[in-house]
Coordinates of N, CA and C in Angstrom, one line a residue:
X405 N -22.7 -11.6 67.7 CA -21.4 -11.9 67.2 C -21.5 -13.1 66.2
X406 N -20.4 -13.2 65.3 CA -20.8 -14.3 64.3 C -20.1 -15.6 64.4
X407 N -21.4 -16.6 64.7 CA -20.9 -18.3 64.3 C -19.6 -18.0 64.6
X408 N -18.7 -18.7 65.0 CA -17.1 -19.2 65.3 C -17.1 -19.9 63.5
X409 N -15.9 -19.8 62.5 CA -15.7 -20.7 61.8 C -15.2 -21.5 62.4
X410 N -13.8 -21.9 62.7 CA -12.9 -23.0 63.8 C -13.3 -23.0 64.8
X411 N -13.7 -24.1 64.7 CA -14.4 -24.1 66.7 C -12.9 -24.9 67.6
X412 N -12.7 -24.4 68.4 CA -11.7 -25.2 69.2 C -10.3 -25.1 68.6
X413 N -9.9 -24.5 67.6 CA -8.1 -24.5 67.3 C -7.8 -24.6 67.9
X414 N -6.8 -25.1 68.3 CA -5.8 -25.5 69.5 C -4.1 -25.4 68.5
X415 N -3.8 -24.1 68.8 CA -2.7 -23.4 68.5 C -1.0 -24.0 68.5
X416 N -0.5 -24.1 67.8 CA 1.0 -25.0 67.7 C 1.9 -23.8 68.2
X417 N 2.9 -24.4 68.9 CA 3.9 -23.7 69.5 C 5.0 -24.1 68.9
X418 N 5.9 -23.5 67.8 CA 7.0 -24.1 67.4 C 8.4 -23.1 67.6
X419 N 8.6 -23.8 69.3 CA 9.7 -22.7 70.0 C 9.7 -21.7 70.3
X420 N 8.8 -21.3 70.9 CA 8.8 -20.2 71.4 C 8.8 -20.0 73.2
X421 N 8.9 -19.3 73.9 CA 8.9 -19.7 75.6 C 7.7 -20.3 75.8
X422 N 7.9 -21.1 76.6 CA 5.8 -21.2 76.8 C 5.5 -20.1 77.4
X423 N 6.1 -19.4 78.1 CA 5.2 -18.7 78.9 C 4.9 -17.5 78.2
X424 N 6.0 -17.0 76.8 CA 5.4 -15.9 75.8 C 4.0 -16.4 75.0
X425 N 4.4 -17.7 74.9 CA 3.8 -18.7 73.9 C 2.3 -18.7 74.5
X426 N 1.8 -18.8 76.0 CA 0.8 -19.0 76.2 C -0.3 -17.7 76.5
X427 N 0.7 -16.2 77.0 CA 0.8 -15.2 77.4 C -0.2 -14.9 75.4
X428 N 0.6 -15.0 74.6 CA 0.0 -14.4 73.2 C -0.9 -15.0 73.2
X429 N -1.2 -16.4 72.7 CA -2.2 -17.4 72.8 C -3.5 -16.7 73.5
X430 N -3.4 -16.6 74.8 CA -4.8 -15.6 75.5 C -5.1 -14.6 75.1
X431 N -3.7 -13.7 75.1 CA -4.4 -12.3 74.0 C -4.7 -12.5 73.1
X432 N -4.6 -13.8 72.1 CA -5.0 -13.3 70.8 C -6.2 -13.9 70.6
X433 N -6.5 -14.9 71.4 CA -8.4 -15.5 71.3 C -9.1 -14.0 72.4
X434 N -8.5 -13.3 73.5 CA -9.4 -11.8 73.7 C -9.8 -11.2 72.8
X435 N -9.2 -11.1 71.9 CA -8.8 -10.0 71.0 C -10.2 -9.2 70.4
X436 N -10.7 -8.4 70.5 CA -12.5 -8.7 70.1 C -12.4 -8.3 68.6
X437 N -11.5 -7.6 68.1 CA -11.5 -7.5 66.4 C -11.2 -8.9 65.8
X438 N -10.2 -10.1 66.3 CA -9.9 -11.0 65.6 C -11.7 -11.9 66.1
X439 N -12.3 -11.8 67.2 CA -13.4 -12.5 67.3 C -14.6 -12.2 66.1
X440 N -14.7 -11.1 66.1 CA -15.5 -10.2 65.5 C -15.7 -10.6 64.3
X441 N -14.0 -11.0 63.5 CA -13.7 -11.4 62.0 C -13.7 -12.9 61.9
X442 N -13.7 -13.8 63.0 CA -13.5 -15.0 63.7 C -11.9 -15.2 63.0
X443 N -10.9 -14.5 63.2 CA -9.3 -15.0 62.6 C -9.2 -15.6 64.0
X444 N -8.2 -16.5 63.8 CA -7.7 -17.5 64.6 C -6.3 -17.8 64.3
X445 N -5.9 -17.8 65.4 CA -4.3 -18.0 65.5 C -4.0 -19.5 65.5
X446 N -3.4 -20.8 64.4 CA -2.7 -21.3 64.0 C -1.3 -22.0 64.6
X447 N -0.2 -21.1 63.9 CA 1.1 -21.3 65.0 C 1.6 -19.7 65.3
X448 N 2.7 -20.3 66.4 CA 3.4 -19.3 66.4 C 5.2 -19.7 66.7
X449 N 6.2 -18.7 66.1 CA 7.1 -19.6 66.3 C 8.4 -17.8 66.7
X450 N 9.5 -18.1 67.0 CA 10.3 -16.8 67.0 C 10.2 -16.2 65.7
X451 N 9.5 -15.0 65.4 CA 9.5 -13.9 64.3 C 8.5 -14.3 63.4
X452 N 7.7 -15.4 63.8 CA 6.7 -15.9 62.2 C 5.1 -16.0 63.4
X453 N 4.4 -16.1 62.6 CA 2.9 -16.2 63.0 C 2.2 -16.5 62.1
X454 N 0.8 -17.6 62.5 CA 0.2 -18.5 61.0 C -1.3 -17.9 61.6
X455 N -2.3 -17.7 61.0 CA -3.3 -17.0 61.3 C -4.3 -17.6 60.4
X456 N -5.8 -18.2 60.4 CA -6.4 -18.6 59.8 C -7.8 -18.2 60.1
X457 N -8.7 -17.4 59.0 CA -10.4 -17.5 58.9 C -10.9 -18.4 57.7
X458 N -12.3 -18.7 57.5 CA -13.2 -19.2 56.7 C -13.9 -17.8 56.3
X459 N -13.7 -17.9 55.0 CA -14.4 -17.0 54.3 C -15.8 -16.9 54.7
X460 N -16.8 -16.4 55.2 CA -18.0 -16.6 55.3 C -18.8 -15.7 55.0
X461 N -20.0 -15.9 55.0 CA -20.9 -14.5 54.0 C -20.7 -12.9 54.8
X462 N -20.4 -12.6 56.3 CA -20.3 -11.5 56.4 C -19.1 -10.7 56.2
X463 N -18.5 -11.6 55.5 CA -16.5 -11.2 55.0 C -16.8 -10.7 53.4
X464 N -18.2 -11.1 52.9 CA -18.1 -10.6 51.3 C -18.3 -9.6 51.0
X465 N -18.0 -8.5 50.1 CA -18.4 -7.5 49.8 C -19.2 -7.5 48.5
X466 N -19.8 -6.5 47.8 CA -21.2 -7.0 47.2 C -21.1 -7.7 46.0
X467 N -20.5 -7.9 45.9 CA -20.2 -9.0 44.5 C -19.7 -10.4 44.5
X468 N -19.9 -10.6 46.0 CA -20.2 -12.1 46.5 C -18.8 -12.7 47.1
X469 N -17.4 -11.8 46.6 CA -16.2 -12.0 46.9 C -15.7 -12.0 48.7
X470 N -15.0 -12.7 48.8 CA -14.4 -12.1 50.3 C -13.3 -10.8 50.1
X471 N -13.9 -10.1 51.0 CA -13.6 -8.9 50.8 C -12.0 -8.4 51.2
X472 N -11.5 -7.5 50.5 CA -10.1 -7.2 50.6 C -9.9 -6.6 52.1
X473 N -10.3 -6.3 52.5 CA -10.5 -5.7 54.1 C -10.0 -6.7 55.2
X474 N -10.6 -8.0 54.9 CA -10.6 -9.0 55.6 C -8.9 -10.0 55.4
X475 N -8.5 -9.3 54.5 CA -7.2 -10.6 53.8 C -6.3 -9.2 54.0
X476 N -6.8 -8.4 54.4 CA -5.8 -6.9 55.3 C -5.4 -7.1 56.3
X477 N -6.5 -7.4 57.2 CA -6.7 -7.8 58.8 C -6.1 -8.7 59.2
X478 N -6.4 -10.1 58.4 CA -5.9 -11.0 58.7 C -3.9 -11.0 58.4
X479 N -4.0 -10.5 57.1 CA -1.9 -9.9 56.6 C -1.4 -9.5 58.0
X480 N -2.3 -8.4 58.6 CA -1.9 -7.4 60.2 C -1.3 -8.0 61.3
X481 N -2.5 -9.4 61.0 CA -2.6 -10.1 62.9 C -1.3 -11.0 62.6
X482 N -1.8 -11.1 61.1 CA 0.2 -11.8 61.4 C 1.7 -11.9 61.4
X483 N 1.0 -10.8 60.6 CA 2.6 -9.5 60.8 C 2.9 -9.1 62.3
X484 N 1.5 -8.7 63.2 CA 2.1 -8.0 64.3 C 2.4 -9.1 65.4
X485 N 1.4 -10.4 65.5 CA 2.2 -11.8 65.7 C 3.3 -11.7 65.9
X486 N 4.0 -11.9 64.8 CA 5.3 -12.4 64.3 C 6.6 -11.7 65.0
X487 N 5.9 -10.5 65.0 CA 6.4 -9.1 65.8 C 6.5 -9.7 67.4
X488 N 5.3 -9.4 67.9 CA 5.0 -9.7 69.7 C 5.9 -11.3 69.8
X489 N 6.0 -11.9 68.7 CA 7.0 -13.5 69.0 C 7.9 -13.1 69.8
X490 N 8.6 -12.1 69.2 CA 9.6 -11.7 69.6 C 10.4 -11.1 70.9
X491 N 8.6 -11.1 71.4 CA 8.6 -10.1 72.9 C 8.6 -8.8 72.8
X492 N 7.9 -8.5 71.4 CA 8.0 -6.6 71.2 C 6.8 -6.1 71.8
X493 N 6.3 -5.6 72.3 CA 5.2 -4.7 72.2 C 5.1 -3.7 71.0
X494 N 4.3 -3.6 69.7 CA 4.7 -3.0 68.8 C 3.3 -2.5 68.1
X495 N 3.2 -1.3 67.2 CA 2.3 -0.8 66.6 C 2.7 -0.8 65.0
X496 N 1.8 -1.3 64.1 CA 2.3 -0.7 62.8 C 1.8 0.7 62.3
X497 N 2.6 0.9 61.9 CA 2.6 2.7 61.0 C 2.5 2.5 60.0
X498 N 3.0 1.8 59.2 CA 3.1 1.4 57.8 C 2.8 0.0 57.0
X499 N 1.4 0.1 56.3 CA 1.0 -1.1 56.2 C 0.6 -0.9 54.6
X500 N 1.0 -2.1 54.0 CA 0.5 -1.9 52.2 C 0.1 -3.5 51.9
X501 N -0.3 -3.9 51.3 CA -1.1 -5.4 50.9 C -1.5 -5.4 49.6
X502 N -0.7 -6.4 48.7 CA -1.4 -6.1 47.0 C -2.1 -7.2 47.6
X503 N -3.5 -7.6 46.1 CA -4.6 -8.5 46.0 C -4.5 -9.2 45.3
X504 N -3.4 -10.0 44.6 CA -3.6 -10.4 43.2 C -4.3 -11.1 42.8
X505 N -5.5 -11.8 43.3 CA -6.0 -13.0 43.4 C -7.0 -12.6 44.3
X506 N -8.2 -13.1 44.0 CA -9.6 -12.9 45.5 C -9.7 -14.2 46.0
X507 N -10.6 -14.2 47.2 CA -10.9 -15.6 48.0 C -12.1 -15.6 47.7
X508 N -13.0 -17.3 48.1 CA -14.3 -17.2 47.6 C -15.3 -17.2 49.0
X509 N -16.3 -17.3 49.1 CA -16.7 -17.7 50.3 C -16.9 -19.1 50.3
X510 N -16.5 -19.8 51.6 CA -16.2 -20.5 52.3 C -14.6 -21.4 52.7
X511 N -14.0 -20.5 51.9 CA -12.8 -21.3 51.3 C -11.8 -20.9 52.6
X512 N -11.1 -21.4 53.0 CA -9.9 -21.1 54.3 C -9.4 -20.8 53.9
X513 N -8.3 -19.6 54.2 CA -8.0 -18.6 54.0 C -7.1 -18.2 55.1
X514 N -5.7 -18.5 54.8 CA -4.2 -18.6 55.5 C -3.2 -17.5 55.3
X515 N -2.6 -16.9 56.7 CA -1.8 -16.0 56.3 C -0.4 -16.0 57.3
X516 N 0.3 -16.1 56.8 CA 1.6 -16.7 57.7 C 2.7 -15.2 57.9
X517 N 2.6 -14.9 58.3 CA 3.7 -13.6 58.8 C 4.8 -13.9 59.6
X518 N 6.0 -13.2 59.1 CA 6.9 -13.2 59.1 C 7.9 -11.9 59.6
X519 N 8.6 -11.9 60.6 CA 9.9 -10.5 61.0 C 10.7 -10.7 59.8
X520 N 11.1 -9.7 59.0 CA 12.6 -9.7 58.2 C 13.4 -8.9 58.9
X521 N 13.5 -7.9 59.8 CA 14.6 -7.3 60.3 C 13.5 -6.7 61.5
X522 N 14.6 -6.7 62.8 CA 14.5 -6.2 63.7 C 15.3 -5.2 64.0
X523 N 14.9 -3.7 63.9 CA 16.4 -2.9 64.3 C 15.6 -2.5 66.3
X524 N 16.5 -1.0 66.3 CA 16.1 -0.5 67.6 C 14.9 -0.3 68.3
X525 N 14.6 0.6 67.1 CA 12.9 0.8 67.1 C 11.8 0.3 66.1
X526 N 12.4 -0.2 65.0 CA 11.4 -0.4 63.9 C 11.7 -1.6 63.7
X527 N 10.7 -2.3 63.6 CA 10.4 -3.7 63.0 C 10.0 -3.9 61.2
X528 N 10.7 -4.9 60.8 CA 10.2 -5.0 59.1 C 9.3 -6.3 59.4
X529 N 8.3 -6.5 58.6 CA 7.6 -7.8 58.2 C 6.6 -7.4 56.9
X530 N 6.4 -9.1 56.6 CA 6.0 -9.4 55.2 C 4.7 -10.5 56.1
X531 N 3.7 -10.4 54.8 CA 2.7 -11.4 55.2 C 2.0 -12.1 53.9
X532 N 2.5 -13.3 53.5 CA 2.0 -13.7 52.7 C 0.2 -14.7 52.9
X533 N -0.9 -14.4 52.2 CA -1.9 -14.7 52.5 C -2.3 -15.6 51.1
X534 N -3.3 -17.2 51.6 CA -3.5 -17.8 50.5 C -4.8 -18.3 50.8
X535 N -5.6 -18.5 50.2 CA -6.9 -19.4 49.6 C -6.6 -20.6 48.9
X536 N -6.6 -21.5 49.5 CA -5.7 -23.0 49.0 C -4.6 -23.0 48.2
X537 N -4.3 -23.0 47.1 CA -2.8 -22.5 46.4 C -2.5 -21.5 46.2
X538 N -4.0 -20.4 45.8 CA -4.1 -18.9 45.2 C -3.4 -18.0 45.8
X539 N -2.4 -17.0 45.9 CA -2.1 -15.9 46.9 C -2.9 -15.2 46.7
X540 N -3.7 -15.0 47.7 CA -4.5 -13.5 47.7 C -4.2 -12.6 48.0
X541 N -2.9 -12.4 49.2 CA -2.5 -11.5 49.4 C -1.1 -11.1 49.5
X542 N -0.5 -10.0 49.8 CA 1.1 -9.8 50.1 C 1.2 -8.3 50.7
X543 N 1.4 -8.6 51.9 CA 1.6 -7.2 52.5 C 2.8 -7.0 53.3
X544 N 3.4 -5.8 53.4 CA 4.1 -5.3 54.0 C 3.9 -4.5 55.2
X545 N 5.2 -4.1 56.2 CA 4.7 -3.3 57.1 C 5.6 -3.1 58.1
X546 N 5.8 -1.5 58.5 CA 6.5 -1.4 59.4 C 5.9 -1.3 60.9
X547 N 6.7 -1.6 61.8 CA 6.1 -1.5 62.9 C 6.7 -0.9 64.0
X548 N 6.3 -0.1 64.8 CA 7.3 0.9 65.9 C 7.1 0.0 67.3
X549 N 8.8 -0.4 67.6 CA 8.3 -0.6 68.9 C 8.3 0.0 70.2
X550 N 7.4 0.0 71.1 CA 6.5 0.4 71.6 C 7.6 0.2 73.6
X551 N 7.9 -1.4 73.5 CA 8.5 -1.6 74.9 C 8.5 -3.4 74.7
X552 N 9.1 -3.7 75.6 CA 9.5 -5.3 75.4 C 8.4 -5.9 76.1
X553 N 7.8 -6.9 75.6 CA 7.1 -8.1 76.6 C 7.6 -8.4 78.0
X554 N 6.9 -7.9 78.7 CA 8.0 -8.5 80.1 C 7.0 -9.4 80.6
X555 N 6.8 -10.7 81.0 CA 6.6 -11.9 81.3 C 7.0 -12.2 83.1

């Protein structure tokens, strides 16, 4: 498995239950895909989620770039975050991400997701992703939900 970039984050809770608050917090350091990519969860707050990796050499694709795959993944975990804030249990179906902008290697690499509408069953969110000022990313996505958090 690869080097940890963030060793130790220690995750901001801004209003959320503690006990949703601590319940996500453990699933999302399990998670073996966010370990895998080393993304790390940031904050979490009702409907938003902050998610952060370090670009590192096994994120680049062959042209030395951090790869668009990875500023995908990371758009996901915060979109679906943002989602589970809420106490959803939820899947996305519909995911899109422009690139306007690449990340470099070693650079941190932030992605803060956001709920814009919660109906019955479908969830809306947005994920804006950045490399110090740069936007690298912008994704969208729908999400189905699945059953409520029960705690």
């Amino acid at each position: 498995m690869p080097e940890r970039g963030l060793k130790n984050l220690e995750a901001e809770n801004h209003g959320l239950d503690k006990k949703l608050f601590a319940y996500l917090n453990k699933s999302i350091a399990a998670t073996p895909y966010y370990q895998l990519l080393n993304i790390e969860l940031r904050s979490l707050a009702p409907g938003s989620a902050e998610f952060q990796v370090i670009g590192g050499a096994l994120h680049t694709n062959p042209m030395g770039l951090v790869h668009g795959g990875l500023i995908t993944s990371i758009a996901d975990a915060a979109m679906g975050n943002a989602v589970r804030s809420l106490s959803v249990k939820g899947v996305s179906v519909d995911i899109s991400v422009a690139l306007p902008a690449t990340a470099r290697l070693g650079e941190t690499i932030i992605a803060r997701g956001k709920v814009l509408k919660s109906g019955n069953n479908l969830l809306f969110a947005e994920a804006l992703v950045h490399a110090g000022e740069r936007l690298v990313g912008h994704g969208k996505a729908t999400f189905y939900k699945l059953a409520d958090i029960k705690l």
